[in-house]
């Protein structure tokens, strides 16, 4: 079976080749430090060999719960924020029909909430669910994350009001800590089905835990094949694989070389709209892992060719502080040919008979050449096809490369201390008990300003 491939040829011309050899040694050491458990943040390395540790029995447990929800629910709401929903949403969007809401089969509608505090969004969600048989997957290690806890309280009450408390218990699932936290306590009291978020796996690395696997199974996709892809990529990117054959090490190396050359922004580009949320997941993975201590590439994303008509000018001729990583899907799942038109008023008959994907691929190649000529280094990741196996490969590839890259950068890739700043201010402004001192200080500050 083929694997995803990495092409760095259109980035190599932006630095000296001996630099690649030097950074290659640093990358090998960084990778080895993770393997030996001596890197910064080594208490959060549970994801490193997670794919190979997943058993058939475990996947069967996930699938059995998904089957119950699929049978009992017209809609399933995933309540979570950050890594507690982005991985699942990324995979589901990548594999779904673009117009999934028109499907006539019995697949439940998968909805996502708990990732914002918009009153309109939540009210409209509650309205939508009012005549639906719905269930909830509540994903929170602590059970006290504001966005998710607020949303779950609303959904729990509505589910119980509509289905009765006993029936609601059967369609509410908690994915949380093994022993502690508000969500664990509530699940034990109510008797919900539960799955555990491993203590040593951070949220942004959790897509191959129940956090991602249960929603993906509920959407009707093959989690065994997803995990198989990740398992094979774990082998392909093992620390024992030489640098010249190790695409994760190469990607980490090229990113750090370009960063050192003043390329401060990485744009993840796709030519398939289905990959939009893969990019959103990637942005959290790399932004939260590397953006600390005044360091780190800024992860951005664009959907081409759409964004070529909005961002294309800046990318072609703006400040040369960027490089692109392009995800290219080699083979579409569908086939559609461009028709001939007798009048040919649009002048496009020269394309008649060609597959739409051929046009898309030439747009991709032409854009890459133009951007490289314009001073934008390009990295290309080729995915053979959008299916569970190759998406599983892609997820693990990005995860392992992220850990290596963060270690080369010299930061702890597995914590996120900066995320707490907004929470402290929000709790102080809301007069949360225990924040009296902070409330007084921030209100005096606002009054002064």
PDB file of N, CA and C in Angstrom, residues 338-434:
ATOM      1  N   UNK A 338     -15.292  17.687 -18.051  1.00  0.00           N
ATOM      2  CA  UNK A 338     -15.746  19.013 -18.480  1.00  0.00           C
ATOM      3  C   UNK A 338     -16.464  18.886 -19.820  1.00  0.00           C
ATOM      4  N   UNK A 339     -17.669  19.446 -19.952  1.00  0.00           N
ATOM      5  CA  UNK A 339     -18.439  19.285 -21.190  1.00  0.00           C
ATOM      6  C   UNK A 339     -18.031  20.285 -22.278  1.00  0.00           C
ATOM      7  N   UNK A 340     -18.328  19.933 -23.513  1.00  0.00           N
ATOM      8  CA  UNK A 340     -18.169  20.854 -24.639  1.00  0.00           C
ATOM      9  C   UNK A 340     -19.434  21.696 -24.779  1.00  0.00           C
ATOM     10  N   UNK A 341     -19.281  22.894 -25.315  1.00  0.00           N
ATOM     11  CA  UNK A 341     -20.431  23.776 -25.520  1.00  0.00           C
ATOM     12  C   UNK A 341     -20.312  24.393 -26.914  1.00  0.00           C
ATOM     13  N   UNK A 342     -21.345  24.250 -27.710  1.00  0.00           N
ATOM     14  CA  UNK A 342     -21.271  24.678 -29.111  1.00  0.00           C
ATOM     15  C   UNK A 342     -20.972  26.163 -29.257  1.00  0.00           C
ATOM     16  N   UNK A 343     -21.594  26.986 -28.416  1.00  0.00           N
ATOM     17  CA  UNK A 343     -21.371  28.436 -28.522  1.00  0.00           C
ATOM     18  C   UNK A 343     -19.992  28.840 -28.016  1.00  0.00           C
ATOM     19  N   UNK A 344     -19.488  28.139 -27.031  1.00  0.00           N
ATOM     20  CA  UNK A 344     -18.152  28.395 -26.470  1.00  0.00           C
ATOM     21  C   UNK A 344     -17.956  29.865 -26.092  1.00  0.00           C
ATOM     22  N   UNK A 345     -18.981  30.476 -25.538  1.00  0.00           N
ATOM     23  CA  UNK A 345     -18.888  31.896 -25.179  1.00  0.00           C
ATOM     24  C   UNK A 345     -17.850  32.151 -24.091  1.00  0.00           C
ATOM     25  N   UNK A 346     -17.606  31.167 -23.221  1.00  0.00           N
ATOM     26  CA  UNK A 346     -16.606  31.356 -22.175  1.00  0.00           C
ATOM     27  C   UNK A 346     -15.198  30.981 -22.632  1.00  0.00           C
ATOM     28  N   UNK A 347     -15.083  30.486 -23.875  1.00  0.00           N
ATOM     29  CA  UNK A 347     -13.770  30.161 -24.424  1.00  0.00           C
ATOM     30  C   UNK A 347     -13.097  28.965 -23.784  1.00  0.00           C
ATOM     31  N   UNK A 348     -13.878  28.095 -23.151  1.00  0.00           N
ATOM     32  CA  UNK A 348     -13.281  26.993 -22.401  1.00  0.00           C
ATOM     33  C   UNK A 348     -13.389  25.636 -23.109  1.00  0.00           C
ATOM     34  N   UNK A 349     -13.728  25.634 -24.374  1.00  0.00           N
ATOM     35  CA  UNK A 349     -13.826  24.349 -25.072  1.00  0.00           C
ATOM     36  C   UNK A 349     -12.485  23.613 -25.156  1.00  0.00           C
ATOM     37  N   UNK A 350     -11.395  24.328 -24.981  1.00  0.00           N
ATOM     38  CA  UNK A 350     -10.091  23.650 -24.990  1.00  0.00           C
ATOM     39  C   UNK A 350      -9.966  22.668 -23.817  1.00  0.00           C
ATOM     40  N   UNK A 351     -10.847  22.805 -22.847  1.00  0.00           N
ATOM     41  CA  UNK A 351     -10.846  21.887 -21.700  1.00  0.00           C
ATOM     42  C   UNK A 351     -11.825  20.727 -21.866  1.00  0.00           C
ATOM     43  N   UNK A 352     -12.605  20.744 -22.931  1.00  0.00           N
ATOM     44  CA  UNK A 352     -13.659  19.740 -23.115  1.00  0.00           C
ATOM     45  C   UNK A 352     -13.079  18.325 -23.062  1.00  0.00           C
ATOM     46  N   UNK A 353     -13.728  17.484 -22.301  1.00  0.00           N
ATOM     47  CA  UNK A 353     -13.306  16.094 -22.171  1.00  0.00           C
ATOM     48  C   UNK A 353     -12.332  15.838 -21.047  1.00  0.00           C
ATOM     49  N   UNK A 354     -11.709  16.877 -20.518  1.00  0.00           N
ATOM     50  CA  UNK A 354     -10.740  16.694 -19.437  1.00  0.00           C
ATOM     51  C   UNK A 354     -11.477  16.473 -18.112  1.00  0.00           C
ATOM     52  N   UNK A 355     -10.851  15.715 -17.221  1.00  0.00           N
ATOM     53  CA  UNK A 355     -11.388  15.578 -15.882  1.00  0.00           C
ATOM     54  C   UNK A 355     -11.232  16.905 -15.138  1.00  0.00           C
ATOM     55  N   UNK A 356     -12.180  17.219 -14.281  1.00  0.00           N
ATOM     56  CA  UNK A 356     -12.104  18.446 -13.485  1.00  0.00           C
ATOM     57  C   UNK A 356     -10.837  18.430 -12.634  1.00  0.00           C
ATOM     58  N   UNK A 357     -10.461  17.254 -12.167  1.00  0.00           N
ATOM     59  CA  UNK A 357      -9.271  17.165 -11.323  1.00  0.00           C
ATOM     60  C   UNK A 357      -8.004  17.527 -12.086  1.00  0.00           C
ATOM     61  N   UNK A 358      -7.960  17.257 -13.398  1.00  0.00           N
ATOM     62  CA  UNK A 358      -6.782  17.649 -14.178  1.00  0.00           C
ATOM     63  C   UNK A 358      -6.643  19.167 -14.201  1.00  0.00           C
ATOM     64  N   UNK A 359      -7.764  19.853 -14.336  1.00  0.00           N
ATOM     65  CA  UNK A 359      -7.736  21.316 -14.292  1.00  0.00           C
ATOM     66  C   UNK A 359      -7.252  21.785 -12.922  1.00  0.00           C
ATOM     67  N   UNK A 360      -7.767  21.157 -11.866  1.00  0.00           N
ATOM     68  CA  UNK A 360      -7.385  21.515 -10.498  1.00  0.00           C
ATOM     69  C   UNK A 360      -5.896  21.276 -10.272  1.00  0.00           C
ATOM     70  N   UNK A 361      -5.375  20.156 -10.789  1.00  0.00           N
ATOM     71  CA  UNK A 361      -3.960  19.835 -10.598  1.00  0.00           C
ATOM     72  C   UNK A 361      -3.059  20.839 -11.332  1.00  0.00           C
ATOM     73  N   UNK A 362      -3.489  21.284 -12.515  1.00  0.00           N
ATOM     74  CA  UNK A 362      -2.688  22.271 -13.239  1.00  0.00           C
ATOM     75  C   UNK A 362      -2.750  23.634 -12.541  1.00  0.00           C
ATOM     76  N   UNK A 363      -3.891  23.932 -11.916  1.00  0.00           N
ATOM     77  CA  UNK A 363      -3.972  25.153 -11.103  1.00  0.00           C
ATOM     78  C   UNK A 363      -3.000  25.066  -9.940  1.00  0.00           C
ATOM     79  N   UNK A 364      -2.928  23.881  -9.321  1.00  0.00           N
ATOM     80  CA  UNK A 364      -2.009  23.667  -8.205  1.00  0.00           C
ATOM     81  C   UNK A 364      -0.553  23.827  -8.653  1.00  0.00           C
ATOM     82  N   UNK A 365      -0.191  23.155  -9.743  1.00  0.00           N
ATOM     83  CA  UNK A 365       1.187  23.220 -10.220  1.00  0.00           C
ATOM     84  C   UNK A 365       1.550  24.632 -10.651  1.00  0.00           C
ATOM     85  N   UNK A 366       0.658  25.287 -11.386  1.00  0.00           N
ATOM     86  CA  UNK A 366       0.931  26.652 -11.830  1.00  0.00           C
ATOM     87  C   UNK A 366       1.102  27.612 -10.671  1.00  0.00           C
ATOM     88  N   UNK A 367       0.306  27.412  -9.625  1.00  0.00           N
ATOM     89  CA  UNK A 367       0.397  28.277  -8.448  1.00  0.00           C
ATOM     90  C   UNK A 367       1.699  28.041  -7.694  1.00  0.00           C
ATOM     91  N   UNK A 368       2.065  26.784  -7.532  1.00  0.00           N
ATOM     92  CA  UNK A 368       3.326  26.477  -6.835  1.00  0.00           C
ATOM     93  C   UNK A 368       4.517  27.097  -7.558  1.00  0.00           C
ATOM     94  N   UNK A 369       4.544  26.964  -8.884  1.00  0.00           N
ATOM     95  CA  UNK A 369       5.645  27.540  -9.663  1.00  0.00           C
ATOM     96  C   UNK A 369       5.675  29.059  -9.525  1.00  0.00           C
ATOM     97  N   UNK A 370       4.491  29.693  -9.624  1.00  0.00           N
ATOM     98  CA  UNK A 370       4.423  31.159  -9.514  1.00  0.00           C
ATOM     99  C   UNK A 370       4.876  31.631  -8.136  1.00  0.00           C
ATOM    100  N   UNK A 371       4.463  30.918  -7.079  1.00  0.00           N
ATOM    101  CA  UNK A 371       4.818  31.342  -5.729  1.00  0.00           C
ATOM    102  C   UNK A 371       6.300  31.135  -5.440  1.00  0.00           C
ATOM    103  N   UNK A 372       6.861  30.018  -5.924  1.00  0.00           N
ATOM    104  CA  UNK A 372       8.305  29.811  -5.759  1.00  0.00           C
ATOM    105  C   UNK A 372       9.079  30.908  -6.503  1.00  0.00           C
ATOM    106  N   UNK A 373       8.643  31.231  -7.716  1.00  0.00           N
ATOM    107  CA  UNK A 373       9.280  32.324  -8.473  1.00  0.00           C
ATOM    108  C   UNK A 373       9.149  33.652  -7.733  1.00  0.00           C
ATOM    109  N   UNK A 374       8.078  33.789  -6.958  1.00  0.00           N
ATOM    110  CA  UNK A 374       7.851  35.012  -6.192  1.00  0.00           C
ATOM    111  C   UNK A 374       8.530  35.012  -4.834  1.00  0.00           C
ATOM    112  N   UNK A 375       9.336  33.987  -4.546  1.00  0.00           N
ATOM    113  CA  UNK A 375      10.098  33.969  -3.297  1.00  0.00           C
ATOM    114  C   UNK A 375       9.423  33.259  -2.150  1.00  0.00           C
ATOM    115  N   UNK A 376       8.463  32.375  -2.465  1.00  0.00           N
ATOM    116  CA  UNK A 376       7.746  31.626  -1.424  1.00  0.00           C
ATOM    117  C   UNK A 376       8.154  30.151  -1.503  1.00  0.00           C
ATOM    118  N   UNK A 377       8.949  29.657  -0.563  1.00  0.00           N
ATOM    119  CA  UNK A 377       9.300  28.237  -0.570  1.00  0.00           C
ATOM    120  C   UNK A 377       8.055  27.369  -0.471  1.00  0.00           C
ATOM    121  N   UNK A 378       8.086  26.221  -1.135  1.00  0.00           N
ATOM    122  CA  UNK A 378       6.941  25.320  -1.134  1.00  0.00           C
ATOM    123  C   UNK A 378       7.334  23.915  -0.716  1.00  0.00           C
ATOM    124  N   UNK A 379       6.561  23.356   0.195  1.00  0.00           N
ATOM    125  CA  UNK A 379       6.644  21.956   0.594  1.00  0.00           C
ATOM    126  C   UNK A 379       5.360  21.299   0.117  1.00  0.00           C
ATOM    127  N   UNK A 380       5.459  20.078  -0.391  1.00  0.00           N
ATOM    128  CA  UNK A 380       4.256  19.400  -0.898  1.00  0.00           C
ATOM    129  C   UNK A 380       4.081  18.053  -0.213  1.00  0.00           C
ATOM    130  N   UNK A 381       2.906  17.856   0.359  1.00  0.00           N
ATOM    131  CA  UNK A 381       2.532  16.575   0.965  1.00  0.00           C
ATOM    132  C   UNK A 381       1.487  15.943   0.057  1.00  0.00           C
ATOM    133  N   UNK A 382       1.795  14.770  -0.498  1.00  0.00           N
ATOM    134  CA  UNK A 382       0.865  14.095  -1.390  1.00  0.00           C
ATOM    135  C   UNK A 382       0.136  12.986  -0.644  1.00  0.00           C
ATOM    136  N   UNK A 383      -1.188  13.074  -0.645  1.00  0.00           N
ATOM    137  CA  UNK A 383      -2.050  12.065  -0.039  1.00  0.00           C
ATOM    138  C   UNK A 383      -2.660  11.259  -1.180  1.00  0.00           C
ATOM    139  N   UNK A 384      -2.437   9.931  -1.236  1.00  0.00           N
ATOM    140  CA  UNK A 384      -2.944   9.150  -2.375  1.00  0.00           C
ATOM    141  C   UNK A 384      -4.440   9.292  -2.614  1.00  0.00           C
ATOM    142  N   UNK A 385      -5.220   9.341  -1.532  1.00  0.00           N
ATOM    143  CA  UNK A 385      -6.673   9.400  -1.655  1.00  0.00           C
ATOM    144  C   UNK A 385      -7.255   9.821  -0.315  1.00  0.00           C
ATOM    145  N   UNK A 386      -8.421  10.439  -0.344  1.00  0.00           N
ATOM    146  CA  UNK A 386      -9.079  10.789   0.916  1.00  0.00           C
ATOM    147  C   UNK A 386      -9.918   9.601   1.380  1.00  0.00           C
ATOM    148  N   UNK A 387      -9.332   8.806   2.260  1.00  0.00           N
ATOM    149  CA  UNK A 387     -10.065   7.733   2.922  1.00  0.00           C
ATOM    150  C   UNK A 387      -9.539   7.616   4.346  1.00  0.00           C
ATOM    151  N   UNK A 388     -10.127   6.728   5.127  1.00  0.00           N
ATOM    152  CA  UNK A 388      -9.767   6.633   6.538  1.00  0.00           C
ATOM    153  C   UNK A 388      -8.289   6.313   6.726  1.00  0.00           C
ATOM    154  N   UNK A 389      -7.769   5.396   5.923  1.00  0.00           N
ATOM    155  CA  UNK A 389      -6.378   4.963   6.087  1.00  0.00           C
ATOM    156  C   UNK A 389      -5.411   6.130   5.893  1.00  0.00           C
ATOM    157  N   UNK A 390      -5.555   6.850   4.810  1.00  0.00           N
ATOM    158  CA  UNK A 390      -4.590   7.913   4.514  1.00  0.00           C
ATOM    159  C   UNK A 390      -4.768   9.131   5.425  1.00  0.00           C
ATOM    160  N   UNK A 391      -6.009   9.381   5.855  1.00  0.00           N
ATOM    161  CA  UNK A 391      -6.211  10.454   6.833  1.00  0.00           C
ATOM    162  C   UNK A 391      -5.532  10.078   8.149  1.00  0.00           C
ATOM    163  N   UNK A 392      -5.618   8.801   8.539  1.00  0.00           N
ATOM    164  CA  UNK A 392      -4.912   8.344   9.737  1.00  0.00           C
ATOM    165  C   UNK A 392      -3.411   8.547   9.610  1.00  0.00           C
ATOM    166  N   UNK A 393      -2.865   8.245   8.444  1.00  0.00           N
ATOM    167  CA  UNK A 393      -1.442   8.499   8.200  1.00  0.00           C
ATOM    168  C   UNK A 393      -1.118   9.983   8.364  1.00  0.00           C
ATOM    169  N   UNK A 394      -1.939  10.834   7.757  1.00  0.00           N
ATOM    170  CA  UNK A 394      -1.680  12.271   7.775  1.00  0.00           C
ATOM    171  C   UNK A 394      -1.707  12.823   9.195  1.00  0.00           C
ATOM    172  N   UNK A 395      -2.662  12.376   9.997  1.00  0.00           N
ATOM    173  CA  UNK A 395      -2.767  12.861  11.374  1.00  0.00           C
ATOM    174  C   UNK A 395      -1.501  12.533  12.161  1.00  0.00           C
ATOM    175  N   UNK A 396      -1.066  11.280  12.095  1.00  0.00           N
ATOM    176  CA  UNK A 396       0.117  10.912  12.880  1.00  0.00           C
ATOM    177  C   UNK A 396       1.377  11.576  12.337  1.00  0.00           C
ATOM    178  N   UNK A 397       1.485  11.700  11.030  1.00  0.00           N
ATOM    179  CA  UNK A 397       2.624  12.402  10.441  1.00  0.00           C
ATOM    180  C   UNK A 397       2.753  13.806  11.016  1.00  0.00           C
ATOM    181  N   UNK A 398       1.651  14.550  11.038  1.00  0.00           N
ATOM    182  CA  UNK A 398       1.702  15.914  11.564  1.00  0.00           C
ATOM    183  C   UNK A 398       2.022  15.919  13.061  1.00  0.00           C
ATOM    184  N   UNK A 399       1.490  14.965  13.806  1.00  0.00           N
ATOM    185  CA  UNK A 399       1.740  14.922  15.246  1.00  0.00           C
ATOM    186  C   UNK A 399       3.217  14.680  15.551  1.00  0.00           C
ATOM    187  N   UNK A 400       3.797  13.651  14.950  1.00  0.00           N
ATOM    188  CA  UNK A 400       5.187  13.332  15.273  1.00  0.00           C
ATOM    189  C   UNK A 400       6.127  14.428  14.787  1.00  0.00           C
ATOM    190  N   UNK A 401       5.844  15.003  13.610  1.00  0.00           N
ATOM    191  CA  UNK A 401       6.669  16.094  13.116  1.00  0.00           C
ATOM    192  C   UNK A 401       6.569  17.319  14.020  1.00  0.00           C
ATOM    193  N   UNK A 402       5.383  17.538  14.596  1.00  0.00           N
ATOM    194  CA  UNK A 402       5.186  18.669  15.503  1.00  0.00           C
ATOM    195  C   UNK A 402       6.013  18.502  16.772  1.00  0.00           C
ATOM    196  N   UNK A 403       5.983  17.312  17.355  1.00  0.00           N
ATOM    197  CA  UNK A 403       6.779  17.068  18.553  1.00  0.00           C
ATOM    198  C   UNK A 403       8.259  17.272  18.295  1.00  0.00           C
ATOM    199  N   UNK A 404       8.754  16.744  17.177  1.00  0.00           N
ATOM    200  CA  UNK A 404      10.167  16.898  16.823  1.00  0.00           C
ATOM    201  C   UNK A 404      10.505  18.370  16.618  1.00  0.00           C
ATOM    202  N   UNK A 405       9.674  19.070  15.850  1.00  0.00           N
ATOM    203  CA  UNK A 405       9.937  20.466  15.518  1.00  0.00           C
ATOM    204  C   UNK A 405       9.974  21.346  16.765  1.00  0.00           C
ATOM    205  N   UNK A 406       9.030  21.126  17.677  1.00  0.00           N
ATOM    206  CA  UNK A 406       9.009  21.906  18.914  1.00  0.00           C
ATOM    207  C   UNK A 406      10.229  21.676  19.770  1.00  0.00           C
ATOM    208  N   UNK A 407      10.710  20.438  19.795  1.00  0.00           N
ATOM    209  CA  UNK A 407      11.922  20.137  20.553  1.00  0.00           C
ATOM    210  C   UNK A 407      13.152  20.786  19.935  1.00  0.00           C
ATOM    211  N   UNK A 408      13.238  20.796  18.610  1.00  0.00           N
ATOM    212  CA  UNK A 408      14.346  21.491  17.937  1.00  0.00           C
ATOM    213  C   UNK A 408      14.309  22.980  18.260  1.00  0.00           C
ATOM    214  N   UNK A 409      13.098  23.527  18.335  1.00  0.00           N
ATOM    215  CA  UNK A 409      12.934  24.947  18.644  1.00  0.00           C
ATOM    216  C   UNK A 409      13.363  25.276  20.072  1.00  0.00           C
ATOM    217  N   UNK A 410      13.337  24.280  20.950  1.00  0.00           N
ATOM    218  CA  UNK A 410      13.778  24.484  22.320  1.00  0.00           C
ATOM    219  C   UNK A 410      12.676  24.817  23.298  1.00  0.00           C
ATOM    220  N   UNK A 411      11.403  24.629  22.882  1.00  0.00           N
ATOM    221  CA  UNK A 411      10.284  24.881  23.787  1.00  0.00           C
ATOM    222  C   UNK A 411       9.687  23.550  24.238  1.00  0.00           C
ATOM    223  N   UNK A 412       8.780  23.630  25.190  1.00  0.00           N
ATOM    224  CA  UNK A 412       8.010  22.456  25.585  1.00  0.00           C
ATOM    225  C   UNK A 412       6.800  22.376  24.659  1.00  0.00           C
ATOM    226  N   UNK A 413       6.781  21.418  23.721  1.00  0.00           N
ATOM    227  CA  UNK A 413       5.689  21.378  22.744  1.00  0.00           C
ATOM    228  C   UNK A 413       4.364  20.877  23.313  1.00  0.00           C
ATOM    229  N   UNK A 414       4.348  20.475  24.569  1.00  0.00           N
ATOM    230  CA  UNK A 414       3.180  19.758  25.073  1.00  0.00           C
ATOM    231  C   UNK A 414       2.423  20.495  26.174  1.00  0.00           C
ATOM    232  N   UNK A 415       2.801  21.744  26.451  1.00  0.00           N
ATOM    233  CA  UNK A 415       2.011  22.535  27.400  1.00  0.00           C
ATOM    234  C   UNK A 415       1.412  23.734  26.683  1.00  0.00           C
ATOM    235  N   UNK A 416       0.610  24.519  27.380  1.00  0.00           N
ATOM    236  CA  UNK A 416      -0.027  25.695  26.784  1.00  0.00           C
ATOM    237  C   UNK A 416      -0.315  26.717  27.875  1.00  0.00           C
ATOM    238  N   UNK A 417       0.730  27.207  28.562  1.00  0.00           N
ATOM    239  CA  UNK A 417       0.509  28.115  29.691  1.00  0.00           C
ATOM    240  C   UNK A 417      -0.191  29.413  29.316  1.00  0.00           C
ATOM    241  N   UNK A 418       0.007  29.869  28.063  1.00  0.00           N
ATOM    242  CA  UNK A 418      -0.592  31.128  27.651  1.00  0.00           C
ATOM    243  C   UNK A 418      -2.092  31.087  27.512  1.00  0.00           C
ATOM    244  N   UNK A 419      -2.660  29.893  27.398  1.00  0.00           N
ATOM    245  CA  UNK A 419      -4.106  29.766  27.219  1.00  0.00           C
ATOM    246  C   UNK A 419      -4.863  30.205  28.464  1.00  0.00           C
ATOM    247  N   UNK A 420      -4.206  30.158  29.615  1.00  0.00           N
ATOM    248  CA  UNK A 420      -4.895  30.466  30.876  1.00  0.00           C
ATOM    249  C   UNK A 420      -5.137  31.958  31.090  1.00  0.00           C
ATOM    250  N   UNK A 421      -4.415  32.816  30.348  1.00  0.00           N
ATOM    251  CA  UNK A 421      -4.494  34.260  30.611  1.00  0.00           C
ATOM    252  C   UNK A 421      -5.904  34.806  30.405  1.00  0.00           C
ATOM    253  N   UNK A 422      -6.540  34.443  29.289  1.00  0.00           N
ATOM    254  CA  UNK A 422      -7.871  34.975  29.027  1.00  0.00           C
ATOM    255  C   UNK A 422      -8.875  34.427  30.042  1.00  0.00           C
ATOM    256  N   UNK A 423      -8.669  33.174  30.482  1.00  0.00           N
ATOM    257  CA  UNK A 423      -9.598  32.574  31.434  1.00  0.00           C
ATOM    258  C   UNK A 423      -9.574  33.320  32.772  1.00  0.00           C
ATOM    259  N   UNK A 424      -8.369  33.675  33.231  1.00  0.00           N
ATOM    260  CA  UNK A 424      -8.262  34.416  34.506  1.00  0.00           C
ATOM    261  C   UNK A 424      -9.023  35.726  34.417  1.00  0.00           C
ATOM    262  N   UNK A 425      -8.842  36.444  33.318  1.00  0.00           N
ATOM    263  CA  UNK A 425      -9.534  37.724  33.155  1.00  0.00           C
ATOM    264  C   UNK A 425     -11.046  37.526  33.069  1.00  0.00           C
ATOM    265  N   UNK A 426     -11.483  36.524  32.316  1.00  0.00           N
ATOM    266  CA  UNK A 426     -12.919  36.272  32.162  1.00  0.00           C
ATOM    267  C   UNK A 426     -13.561  35.925  33.501  1.00  0.00           C
ATOM    268  N   UNK A 427     -12.915  35.043  34.277  1.00  0.00           N
ATOM    269  CA  UNK A 427     -13.466  34.661  35.576  1.00  0.00           C
ATOM    270  C   UNK A 427     -13.510  35.850  36.531  1.00  0.00           C
ATOM    271  N   UNK A 428     -12.479  36.676  36.468  1.00  0.00           N
ATOM    272  CA  UNK A 428     -12.454  37.870  37.319  1.00  0.00           C
ATOM    273  C   UNK A 428     -13.598  38.812  36.952  1.00  0.00           C
ATOM    274  N   UNK A 429     -13.824  39.011  35.665  1.00  0.00           N
ATOM    275  CA  UNK A 429     -14.892  39.906  35.210  1.00  0.00           C
ATOM    276  C   UNK A 429     -16.279  39.356  35.524  1.00  0.00           C
ATOM    277  N   UNK A 430     -16.394  38.025  35.608  1.00  0.00           N
ATOM    278  CA  UNK A 430     -17.678  37.400  35.926  1.00  0.00           C
ATOM    279  C   UNK A 430     -17.879  37.193  37.427  1.00  0.00           C
ATOM    280  N   UNK A 431     -16.902  37.671  38.240  1.00  0.00           N
ATOM    281  CA  UNK A 431     -16.980  37.545  39.702  1.00  0.00           C
ATOM    282  C   UNK A 431     -17.091  36.092  40.143  1.00  0.00           C
ATOM    283  N   UNK A 432     -16.309  35.211  39.553  1.00  0.00           N
ATOM    284  CA  UNK A 432     -16.305  33.814  39.958  1.00  0.00           C
ATOM    285  C   UNK A 432     -15.742  33.699  41.368  1.00  0.00           C
ATOM    286  N   UNK A 433     -16.402  32.918  42.236  1.00  0.00           N
ATOM    287  CA  UNK A 433     -15.872  32.748  43.598  1.00  0.00           C
ATOM    288  C   UNK A 433     -14.423  32.271  43.563  1.00  0.00           C
ATOM    289  N   UNK A 434     -13.608  32.865  44.445  1.00  0.00           N
ATOM    290  CA  UNK A 434     -12.188  32.540  44.474  1.00  0.00           C
ATOM    291  C   UNK A 434     -11.337  33.513  43.685  1.00  0.00           C
TER     292      UNK A 434
END
